[in-house]
Coordinates of N, CA, C and O in Angstrom, one line a residue:
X1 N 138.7 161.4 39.5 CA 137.5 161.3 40.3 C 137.8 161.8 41.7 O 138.7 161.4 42.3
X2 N 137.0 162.8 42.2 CA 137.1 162.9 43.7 C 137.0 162.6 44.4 O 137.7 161.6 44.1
X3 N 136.8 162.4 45.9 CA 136.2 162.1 47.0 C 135.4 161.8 47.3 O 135.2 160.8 48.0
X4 N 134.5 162.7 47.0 CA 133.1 162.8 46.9 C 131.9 161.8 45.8 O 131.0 161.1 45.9
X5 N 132.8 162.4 44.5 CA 132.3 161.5 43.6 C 132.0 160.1 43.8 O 131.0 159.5 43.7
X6 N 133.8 159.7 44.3 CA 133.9 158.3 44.5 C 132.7 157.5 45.8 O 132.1 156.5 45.8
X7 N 132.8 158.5 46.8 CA 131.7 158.4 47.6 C 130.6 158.2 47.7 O 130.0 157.6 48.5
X8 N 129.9 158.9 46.3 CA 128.6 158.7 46.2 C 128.3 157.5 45.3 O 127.3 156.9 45.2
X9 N 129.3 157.4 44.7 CA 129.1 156.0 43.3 C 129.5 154.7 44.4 O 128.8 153.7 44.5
X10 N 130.5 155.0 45.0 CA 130.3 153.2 46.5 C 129.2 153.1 47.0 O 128.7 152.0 47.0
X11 N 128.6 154.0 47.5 CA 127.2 154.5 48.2 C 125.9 153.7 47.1 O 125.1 152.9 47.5
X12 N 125.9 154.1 45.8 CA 124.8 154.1 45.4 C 125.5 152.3 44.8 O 124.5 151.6 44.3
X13 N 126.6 151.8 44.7 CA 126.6 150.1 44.6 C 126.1 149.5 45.3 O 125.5 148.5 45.0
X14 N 126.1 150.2 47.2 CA 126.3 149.1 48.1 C 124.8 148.3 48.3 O 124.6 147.4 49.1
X15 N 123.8 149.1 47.4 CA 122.7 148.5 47.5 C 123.0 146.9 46.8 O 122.6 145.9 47.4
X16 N 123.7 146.8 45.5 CA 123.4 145.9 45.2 C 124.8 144.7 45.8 O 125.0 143.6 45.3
X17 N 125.5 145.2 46.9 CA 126.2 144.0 47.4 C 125.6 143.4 49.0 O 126.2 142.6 49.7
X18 N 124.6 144.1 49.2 CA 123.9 143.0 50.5 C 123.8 141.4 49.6 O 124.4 140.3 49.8
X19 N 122.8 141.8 48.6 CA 122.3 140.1 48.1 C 123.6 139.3 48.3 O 123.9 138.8 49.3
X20 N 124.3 139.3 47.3 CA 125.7 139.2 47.1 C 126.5 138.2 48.6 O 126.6 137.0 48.6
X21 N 126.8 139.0 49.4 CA 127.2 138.9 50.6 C 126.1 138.5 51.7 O 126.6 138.5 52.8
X22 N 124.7 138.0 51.8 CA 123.7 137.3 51.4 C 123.9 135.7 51.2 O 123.7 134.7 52.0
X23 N 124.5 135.7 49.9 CA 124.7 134.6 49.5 C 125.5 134.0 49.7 O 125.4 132.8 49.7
X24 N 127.1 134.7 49.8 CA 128.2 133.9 50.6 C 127.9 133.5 52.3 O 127.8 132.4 52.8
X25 N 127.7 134.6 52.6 CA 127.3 134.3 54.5 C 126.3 133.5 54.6 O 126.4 132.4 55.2
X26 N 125.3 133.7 54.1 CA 124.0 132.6 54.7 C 123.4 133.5 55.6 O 122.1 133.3 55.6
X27 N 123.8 134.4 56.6 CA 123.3 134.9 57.3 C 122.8 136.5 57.5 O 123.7 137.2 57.0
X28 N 122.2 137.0 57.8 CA 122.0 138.5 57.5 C 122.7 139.2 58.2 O 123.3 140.2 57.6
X29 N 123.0 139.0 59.6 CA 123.7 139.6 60.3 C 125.3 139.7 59.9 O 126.0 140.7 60.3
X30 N 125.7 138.7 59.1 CA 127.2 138.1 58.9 C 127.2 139.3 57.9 O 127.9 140.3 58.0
X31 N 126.2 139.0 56.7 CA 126.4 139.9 55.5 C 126.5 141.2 55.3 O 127.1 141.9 54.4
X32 N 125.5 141.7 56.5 CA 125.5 143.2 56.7 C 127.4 143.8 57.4 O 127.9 144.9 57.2
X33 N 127.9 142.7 58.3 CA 129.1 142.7 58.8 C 129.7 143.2 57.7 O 130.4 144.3 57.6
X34 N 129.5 142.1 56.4 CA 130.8 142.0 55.4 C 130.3 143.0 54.5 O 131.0 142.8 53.5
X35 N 129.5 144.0 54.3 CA 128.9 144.7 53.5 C 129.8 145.7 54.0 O 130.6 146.2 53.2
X36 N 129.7 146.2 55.5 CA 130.2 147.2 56.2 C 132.0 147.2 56.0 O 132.8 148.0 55.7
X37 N 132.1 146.1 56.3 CA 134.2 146.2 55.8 C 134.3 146.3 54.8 O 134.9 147.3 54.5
X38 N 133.7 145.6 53.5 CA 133.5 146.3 51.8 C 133.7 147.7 52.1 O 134.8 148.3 52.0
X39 N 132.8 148.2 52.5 CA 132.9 149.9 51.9 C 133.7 150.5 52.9 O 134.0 151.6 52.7
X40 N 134.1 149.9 54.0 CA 135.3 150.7 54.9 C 136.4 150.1 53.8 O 136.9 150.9 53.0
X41 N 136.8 149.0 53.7 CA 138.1 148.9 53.0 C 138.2 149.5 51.9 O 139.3 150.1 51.5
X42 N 136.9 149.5 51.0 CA 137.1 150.4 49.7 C 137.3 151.8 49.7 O 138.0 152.4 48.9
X43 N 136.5 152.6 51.1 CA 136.5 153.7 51.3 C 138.3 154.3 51.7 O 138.9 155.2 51.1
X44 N 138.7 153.6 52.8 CA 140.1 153.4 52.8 C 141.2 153.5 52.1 O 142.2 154.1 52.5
X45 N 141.0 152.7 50.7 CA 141.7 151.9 49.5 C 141.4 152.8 48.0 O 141.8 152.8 46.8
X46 N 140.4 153.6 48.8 CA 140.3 154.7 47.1 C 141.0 155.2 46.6 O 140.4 155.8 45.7
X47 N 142.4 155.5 46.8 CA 143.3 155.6 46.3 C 144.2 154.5 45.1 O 145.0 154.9 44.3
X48 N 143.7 153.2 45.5 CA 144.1 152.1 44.7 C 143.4 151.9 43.5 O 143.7 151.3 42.5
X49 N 142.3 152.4 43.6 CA 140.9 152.5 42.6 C 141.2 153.0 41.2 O 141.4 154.2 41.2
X50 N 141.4 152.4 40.2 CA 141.6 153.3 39.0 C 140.4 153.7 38.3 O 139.3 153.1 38.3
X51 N 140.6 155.0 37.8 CA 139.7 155.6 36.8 C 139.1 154.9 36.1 O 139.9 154.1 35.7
X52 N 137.8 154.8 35.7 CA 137.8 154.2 34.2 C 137.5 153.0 34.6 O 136.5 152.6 34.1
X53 N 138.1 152.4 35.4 CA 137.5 150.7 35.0 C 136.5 150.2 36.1 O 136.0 151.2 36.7
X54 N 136.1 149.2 36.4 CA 134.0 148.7 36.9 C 134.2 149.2 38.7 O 134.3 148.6 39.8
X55 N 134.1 150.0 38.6 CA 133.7 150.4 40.2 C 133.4 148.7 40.8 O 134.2 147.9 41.2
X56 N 131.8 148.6 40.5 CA 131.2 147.4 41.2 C 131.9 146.2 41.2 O 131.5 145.3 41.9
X57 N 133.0 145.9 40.1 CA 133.8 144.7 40.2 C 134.6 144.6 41.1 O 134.6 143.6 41.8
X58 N 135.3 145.5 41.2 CA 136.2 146.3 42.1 C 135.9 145.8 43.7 O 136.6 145.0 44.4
X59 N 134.5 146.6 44.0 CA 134.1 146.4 45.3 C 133.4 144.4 45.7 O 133.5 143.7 46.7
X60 N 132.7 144.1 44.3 CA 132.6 142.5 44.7 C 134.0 141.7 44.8 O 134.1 140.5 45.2
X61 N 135.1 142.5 44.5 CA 135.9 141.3 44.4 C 137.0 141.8 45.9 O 137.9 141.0 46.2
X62 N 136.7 143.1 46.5 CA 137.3 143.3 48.1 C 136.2 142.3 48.9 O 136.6 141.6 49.8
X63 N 134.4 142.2 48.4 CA 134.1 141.7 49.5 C 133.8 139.7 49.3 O 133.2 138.9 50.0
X64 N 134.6 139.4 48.0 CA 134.8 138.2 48.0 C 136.4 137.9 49.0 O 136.3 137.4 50.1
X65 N 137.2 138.1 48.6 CA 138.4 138.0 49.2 C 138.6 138.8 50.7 O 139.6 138.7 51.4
X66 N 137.5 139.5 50.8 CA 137.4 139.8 52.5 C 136.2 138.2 53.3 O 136.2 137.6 54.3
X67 N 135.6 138.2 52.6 CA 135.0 136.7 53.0 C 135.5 135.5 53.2 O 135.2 134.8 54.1
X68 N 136.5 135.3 52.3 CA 137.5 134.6 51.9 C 138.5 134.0 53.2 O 138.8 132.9 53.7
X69 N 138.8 135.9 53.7 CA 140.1 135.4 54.8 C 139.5 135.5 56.1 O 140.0 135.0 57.1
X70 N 138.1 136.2 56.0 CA 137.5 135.8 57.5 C 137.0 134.4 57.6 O 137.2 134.0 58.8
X71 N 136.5 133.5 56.8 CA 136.2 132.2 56.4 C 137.6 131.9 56.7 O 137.6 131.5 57.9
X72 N 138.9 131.8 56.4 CA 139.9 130.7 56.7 C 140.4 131.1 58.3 O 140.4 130.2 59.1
X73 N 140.8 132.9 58.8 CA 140.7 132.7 60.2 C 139.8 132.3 61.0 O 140.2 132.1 62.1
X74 N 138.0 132.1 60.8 CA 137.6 131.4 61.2 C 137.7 129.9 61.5 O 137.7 129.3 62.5
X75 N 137.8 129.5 60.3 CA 138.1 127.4 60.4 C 139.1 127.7 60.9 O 138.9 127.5 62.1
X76 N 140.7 128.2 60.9 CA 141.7 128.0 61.7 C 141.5 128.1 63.1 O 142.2 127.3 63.8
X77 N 140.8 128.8 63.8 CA 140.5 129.1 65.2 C 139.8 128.3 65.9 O 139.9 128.1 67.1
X78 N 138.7 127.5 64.7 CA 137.7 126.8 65.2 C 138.3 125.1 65.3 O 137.8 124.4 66.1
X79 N 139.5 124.6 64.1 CA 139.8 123.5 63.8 C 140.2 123.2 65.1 O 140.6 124.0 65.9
X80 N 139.9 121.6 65.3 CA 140.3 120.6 66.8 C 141.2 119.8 66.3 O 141.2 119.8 65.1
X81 N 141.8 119.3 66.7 CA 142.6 117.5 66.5 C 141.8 116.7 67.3 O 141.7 116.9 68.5
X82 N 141.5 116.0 66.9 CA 140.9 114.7 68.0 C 142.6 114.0 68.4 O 143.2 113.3 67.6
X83 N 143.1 114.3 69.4 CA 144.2 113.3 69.4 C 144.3 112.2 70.4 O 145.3 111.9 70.9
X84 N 143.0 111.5 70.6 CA 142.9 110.9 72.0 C 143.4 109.2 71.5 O 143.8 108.3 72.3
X85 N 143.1 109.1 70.1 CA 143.6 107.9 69.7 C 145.4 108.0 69.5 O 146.1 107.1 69.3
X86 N 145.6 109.1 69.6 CA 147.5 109.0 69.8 C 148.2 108.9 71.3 O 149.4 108.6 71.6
X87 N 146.8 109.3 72.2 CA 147.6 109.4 73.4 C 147.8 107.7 73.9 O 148.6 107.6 74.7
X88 N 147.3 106.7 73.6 CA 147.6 105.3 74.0 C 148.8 105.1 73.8 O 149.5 104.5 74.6
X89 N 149.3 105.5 72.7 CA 150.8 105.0 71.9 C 151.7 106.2 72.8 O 152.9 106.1 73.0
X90 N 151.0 107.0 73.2 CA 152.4 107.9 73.9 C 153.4 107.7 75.0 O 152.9 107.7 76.1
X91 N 154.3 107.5 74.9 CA 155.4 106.8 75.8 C 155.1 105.4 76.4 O 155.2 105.1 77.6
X92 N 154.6 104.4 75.4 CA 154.4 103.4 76.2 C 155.5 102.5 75.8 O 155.3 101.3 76.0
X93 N 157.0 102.7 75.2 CA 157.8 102.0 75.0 C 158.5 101.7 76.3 O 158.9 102.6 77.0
X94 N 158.9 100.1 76.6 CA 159.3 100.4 77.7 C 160.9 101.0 77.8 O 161.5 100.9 78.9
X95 N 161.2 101.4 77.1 CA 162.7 102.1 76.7 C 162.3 103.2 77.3 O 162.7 103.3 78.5
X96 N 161.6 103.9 76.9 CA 161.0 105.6 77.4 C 161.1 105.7 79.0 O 161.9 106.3 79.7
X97 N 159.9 104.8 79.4 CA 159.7 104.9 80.8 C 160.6 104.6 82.2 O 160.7 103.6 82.9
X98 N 161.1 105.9 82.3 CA 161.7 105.8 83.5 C 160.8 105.4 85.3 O 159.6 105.5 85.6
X99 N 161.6 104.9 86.0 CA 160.7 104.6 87.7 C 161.5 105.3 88.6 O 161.3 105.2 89.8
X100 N 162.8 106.5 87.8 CA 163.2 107.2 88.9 C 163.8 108.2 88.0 O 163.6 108.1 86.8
X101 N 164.2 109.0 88.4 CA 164.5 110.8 87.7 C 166.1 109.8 86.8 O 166.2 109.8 85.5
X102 N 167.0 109.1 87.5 CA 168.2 108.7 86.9 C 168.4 109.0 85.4 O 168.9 109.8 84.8
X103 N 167.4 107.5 85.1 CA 167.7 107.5 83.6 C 167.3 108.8 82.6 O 167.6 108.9 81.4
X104 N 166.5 109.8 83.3 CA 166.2 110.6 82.3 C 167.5 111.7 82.4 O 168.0 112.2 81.4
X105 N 167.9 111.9 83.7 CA 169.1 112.8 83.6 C 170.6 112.6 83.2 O 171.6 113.3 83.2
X106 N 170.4 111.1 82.9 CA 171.6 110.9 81.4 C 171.0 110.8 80.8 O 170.9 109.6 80.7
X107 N 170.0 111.5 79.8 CA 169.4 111.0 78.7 C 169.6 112.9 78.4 O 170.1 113.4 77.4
X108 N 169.1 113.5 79.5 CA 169.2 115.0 79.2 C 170.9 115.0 78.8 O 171.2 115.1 77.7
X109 N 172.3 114.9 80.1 CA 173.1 114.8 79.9 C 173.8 114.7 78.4 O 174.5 115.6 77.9
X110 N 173.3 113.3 78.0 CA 174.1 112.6 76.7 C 173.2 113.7 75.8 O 173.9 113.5 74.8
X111 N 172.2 114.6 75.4 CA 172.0 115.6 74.4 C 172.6 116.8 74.7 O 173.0 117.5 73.7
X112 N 172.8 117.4 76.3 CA 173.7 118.4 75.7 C 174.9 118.5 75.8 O 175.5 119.5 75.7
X113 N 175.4 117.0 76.0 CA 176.6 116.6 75.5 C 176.7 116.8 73.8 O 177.3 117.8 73.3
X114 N 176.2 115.8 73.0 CA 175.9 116.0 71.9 C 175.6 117.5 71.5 O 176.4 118.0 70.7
X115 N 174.5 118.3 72.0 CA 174.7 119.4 71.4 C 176.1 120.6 71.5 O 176.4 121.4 70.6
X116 N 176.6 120.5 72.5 CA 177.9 121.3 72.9 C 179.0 120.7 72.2 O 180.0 121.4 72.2
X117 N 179.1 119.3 71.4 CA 180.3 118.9 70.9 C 180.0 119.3 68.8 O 180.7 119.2 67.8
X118 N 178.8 119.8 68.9 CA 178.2 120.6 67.5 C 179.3 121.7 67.4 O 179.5 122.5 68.3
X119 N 180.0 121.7 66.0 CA 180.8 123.4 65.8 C 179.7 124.1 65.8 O 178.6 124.0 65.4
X120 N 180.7 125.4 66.5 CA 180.0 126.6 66.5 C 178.9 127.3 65.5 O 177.9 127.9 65.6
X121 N 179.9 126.8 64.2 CA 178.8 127.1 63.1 C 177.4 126.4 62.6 O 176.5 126.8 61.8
X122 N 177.5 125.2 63.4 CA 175.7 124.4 63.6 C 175.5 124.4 64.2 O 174.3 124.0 64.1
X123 N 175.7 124.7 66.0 CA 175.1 124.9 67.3 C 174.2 125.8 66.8 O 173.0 125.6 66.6
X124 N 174.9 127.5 66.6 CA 174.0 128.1 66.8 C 172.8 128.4 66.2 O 171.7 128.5 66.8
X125 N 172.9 128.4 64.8 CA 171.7 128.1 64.2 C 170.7 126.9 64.4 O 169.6 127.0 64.1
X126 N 171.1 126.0 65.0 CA 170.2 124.7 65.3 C 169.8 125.1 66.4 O 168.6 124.6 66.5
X127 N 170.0 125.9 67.4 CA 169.6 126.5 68.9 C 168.2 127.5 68.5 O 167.0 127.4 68.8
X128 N 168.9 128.3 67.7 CA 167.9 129.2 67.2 C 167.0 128.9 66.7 O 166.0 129.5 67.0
X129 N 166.6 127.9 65.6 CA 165.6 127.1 65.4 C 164.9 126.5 66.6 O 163.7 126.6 66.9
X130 N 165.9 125.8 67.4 CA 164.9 125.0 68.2 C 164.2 125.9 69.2 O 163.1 125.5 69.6
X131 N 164.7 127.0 69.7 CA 164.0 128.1 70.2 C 162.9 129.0 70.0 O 162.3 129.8 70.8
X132 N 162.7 128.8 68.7 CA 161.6 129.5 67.8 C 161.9 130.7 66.8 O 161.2 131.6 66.5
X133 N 163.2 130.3 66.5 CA 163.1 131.6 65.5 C 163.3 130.9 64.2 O 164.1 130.0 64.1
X134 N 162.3 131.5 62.9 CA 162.1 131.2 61.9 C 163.3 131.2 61.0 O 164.2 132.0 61.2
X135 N 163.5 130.4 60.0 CA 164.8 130.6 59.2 C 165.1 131.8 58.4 O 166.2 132.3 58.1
X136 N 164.2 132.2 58.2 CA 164.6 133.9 57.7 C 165.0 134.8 58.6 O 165.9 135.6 58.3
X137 N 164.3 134.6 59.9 CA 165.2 135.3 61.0 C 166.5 134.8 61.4 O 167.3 135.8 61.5
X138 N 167.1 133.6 61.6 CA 168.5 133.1 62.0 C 169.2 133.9 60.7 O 170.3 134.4 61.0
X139 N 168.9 134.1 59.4 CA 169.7 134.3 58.2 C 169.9 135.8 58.9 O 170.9 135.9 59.7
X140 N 169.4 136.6 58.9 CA 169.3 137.9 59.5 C 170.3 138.2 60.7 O 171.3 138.9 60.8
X141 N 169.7 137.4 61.4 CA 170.5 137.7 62.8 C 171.7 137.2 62.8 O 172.5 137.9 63.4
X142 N 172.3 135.8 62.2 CA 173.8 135.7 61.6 C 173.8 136.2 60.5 O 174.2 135.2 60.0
X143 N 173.5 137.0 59.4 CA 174.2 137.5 58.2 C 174.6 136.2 57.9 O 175.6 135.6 58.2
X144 N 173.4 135.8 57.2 CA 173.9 134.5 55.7 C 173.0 133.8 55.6 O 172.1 133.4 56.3
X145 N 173.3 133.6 54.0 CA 172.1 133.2 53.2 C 171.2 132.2 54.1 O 171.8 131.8 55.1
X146 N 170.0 131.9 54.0 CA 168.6 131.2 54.0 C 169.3 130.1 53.8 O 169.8 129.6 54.8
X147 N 169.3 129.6 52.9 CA 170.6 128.2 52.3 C 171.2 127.3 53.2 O 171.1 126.1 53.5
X148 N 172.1 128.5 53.5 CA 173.1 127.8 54.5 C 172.3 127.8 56.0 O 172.6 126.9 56.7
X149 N 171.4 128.8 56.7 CA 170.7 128.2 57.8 C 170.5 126.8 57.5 O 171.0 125.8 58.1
X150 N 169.5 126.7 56.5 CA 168.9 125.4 56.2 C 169.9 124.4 56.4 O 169.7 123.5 57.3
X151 N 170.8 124.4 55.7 CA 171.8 123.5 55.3 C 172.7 123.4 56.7 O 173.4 122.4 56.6
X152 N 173.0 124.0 57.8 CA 173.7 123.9 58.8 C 172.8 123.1 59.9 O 173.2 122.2 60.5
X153 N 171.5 123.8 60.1 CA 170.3 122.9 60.9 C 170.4 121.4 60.1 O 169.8 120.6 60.8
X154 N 170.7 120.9 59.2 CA 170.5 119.8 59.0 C 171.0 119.1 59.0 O 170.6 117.9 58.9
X155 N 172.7 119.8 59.1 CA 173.6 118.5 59.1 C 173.6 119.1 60.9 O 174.4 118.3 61.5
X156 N 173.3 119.6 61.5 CA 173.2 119.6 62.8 C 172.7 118.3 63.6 O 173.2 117.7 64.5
X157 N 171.2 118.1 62.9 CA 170.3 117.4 63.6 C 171.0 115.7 62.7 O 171.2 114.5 63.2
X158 N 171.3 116.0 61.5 CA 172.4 114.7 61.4 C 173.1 114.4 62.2 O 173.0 113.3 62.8
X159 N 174.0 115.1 62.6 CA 175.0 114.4 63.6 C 174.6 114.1 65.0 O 174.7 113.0 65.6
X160 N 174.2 115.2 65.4 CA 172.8 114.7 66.9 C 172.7 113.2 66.7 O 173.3 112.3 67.1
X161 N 171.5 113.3 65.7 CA 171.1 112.0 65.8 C 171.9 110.8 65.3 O 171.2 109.8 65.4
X162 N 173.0 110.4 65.0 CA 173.8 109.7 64.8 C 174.7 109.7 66.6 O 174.9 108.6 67.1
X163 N 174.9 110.8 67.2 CA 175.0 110.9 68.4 C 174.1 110.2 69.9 O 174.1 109.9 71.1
X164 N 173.6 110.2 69.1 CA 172.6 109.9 70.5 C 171.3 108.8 69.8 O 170.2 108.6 70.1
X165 N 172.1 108.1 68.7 CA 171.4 106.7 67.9 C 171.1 105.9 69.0 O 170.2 105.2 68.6
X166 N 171.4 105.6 70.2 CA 171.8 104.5 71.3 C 170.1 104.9 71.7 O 169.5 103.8 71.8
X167 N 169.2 106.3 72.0 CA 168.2 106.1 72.1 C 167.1 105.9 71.4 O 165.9 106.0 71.6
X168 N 167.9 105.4 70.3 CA 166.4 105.4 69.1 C 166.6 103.5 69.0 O 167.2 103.1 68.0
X169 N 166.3 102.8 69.5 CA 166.2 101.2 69.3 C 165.5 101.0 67.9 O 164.4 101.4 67.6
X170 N 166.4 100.2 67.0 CA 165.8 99.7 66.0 C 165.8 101.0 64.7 O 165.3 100.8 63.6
X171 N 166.4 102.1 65.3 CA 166.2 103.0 63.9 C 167.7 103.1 63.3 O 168.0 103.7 62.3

């Protein structure tokens, strides 16, 4: 099939995917949006298109799963936490609260004490996590398995916390 071919057969479907897209959006404006990325991505992607089999399935099922992922980046962007019933409980232990810088700067002290007495081979991967890098990236960036990131971050934060048990009252 050509170019052209293919162009005039998306052209003469897209009549029948307004309803369609219609009926997922709710809105006209929304549907005419998602009608327009349909035939840009299909037009794009005609190369992935095989001969022979349903054109129009083809293109309802780019503009279902293009609805799909605009619908979940939308709720993600829009989702809130109400967190105002957590903030009462937030540091109201009287353990927590310091009345002068002191006690928090042995509290900083005694962790990177704790963390600096970690072998080298759980510091660094526990650092690198805690800094933001994903575990597929630490595996990468030290050469070695996923596994053992995992497995080194955890007896990491084991011994920490066995380290520095004196702030956790009652655990």
């Amino acid at each position: 099939m050509t170019s052209l071919e293919f162009t005039d057969q998306v052209q003469k479907i897209s009549y029948s995917l307004r309803p369609v897209a219609m009926n997922l959006t709710r809105d006209a404006d929304d549907a005419k949006d998602l009608v327009q990325e349909t035939l840009l991505k299909a037009l794009l992607n005609k190369d992935k298109f095989k001969a022979g089999t349903n054109l129009k399935a083809w293109l309802y099922t780019i503009m279902r799963n293009t609805f799909i992922n605009n619908y979940n980046k939308i709720t993600k962007r829009n989702s809130n936490i109400d967190t105002t019933e957590y903030f009462q409980y937030f540091n109201t232990d009287e353990n927590y609260i310091t009345h002068n810088g002191a006690q928090s700067d042995f509290v900083v002290t005694d962790i990177n004490e704790a963390i600096a007495h970690l072998g080298h081979e759980y510091r660094t991967p526990f650092m690198m996590y805690y800094i933001g890098y994903k575990y597929q990236e630490i595996a990468e960036k030290l050469q070695i398995p996923i596994g053992t990131v995992k497995n080194r971050i955890h007896i990491a934060r084991k011994d920490l916390k066995d380290a520095l048990k004196v702030y956790a009252p009652g655990a």
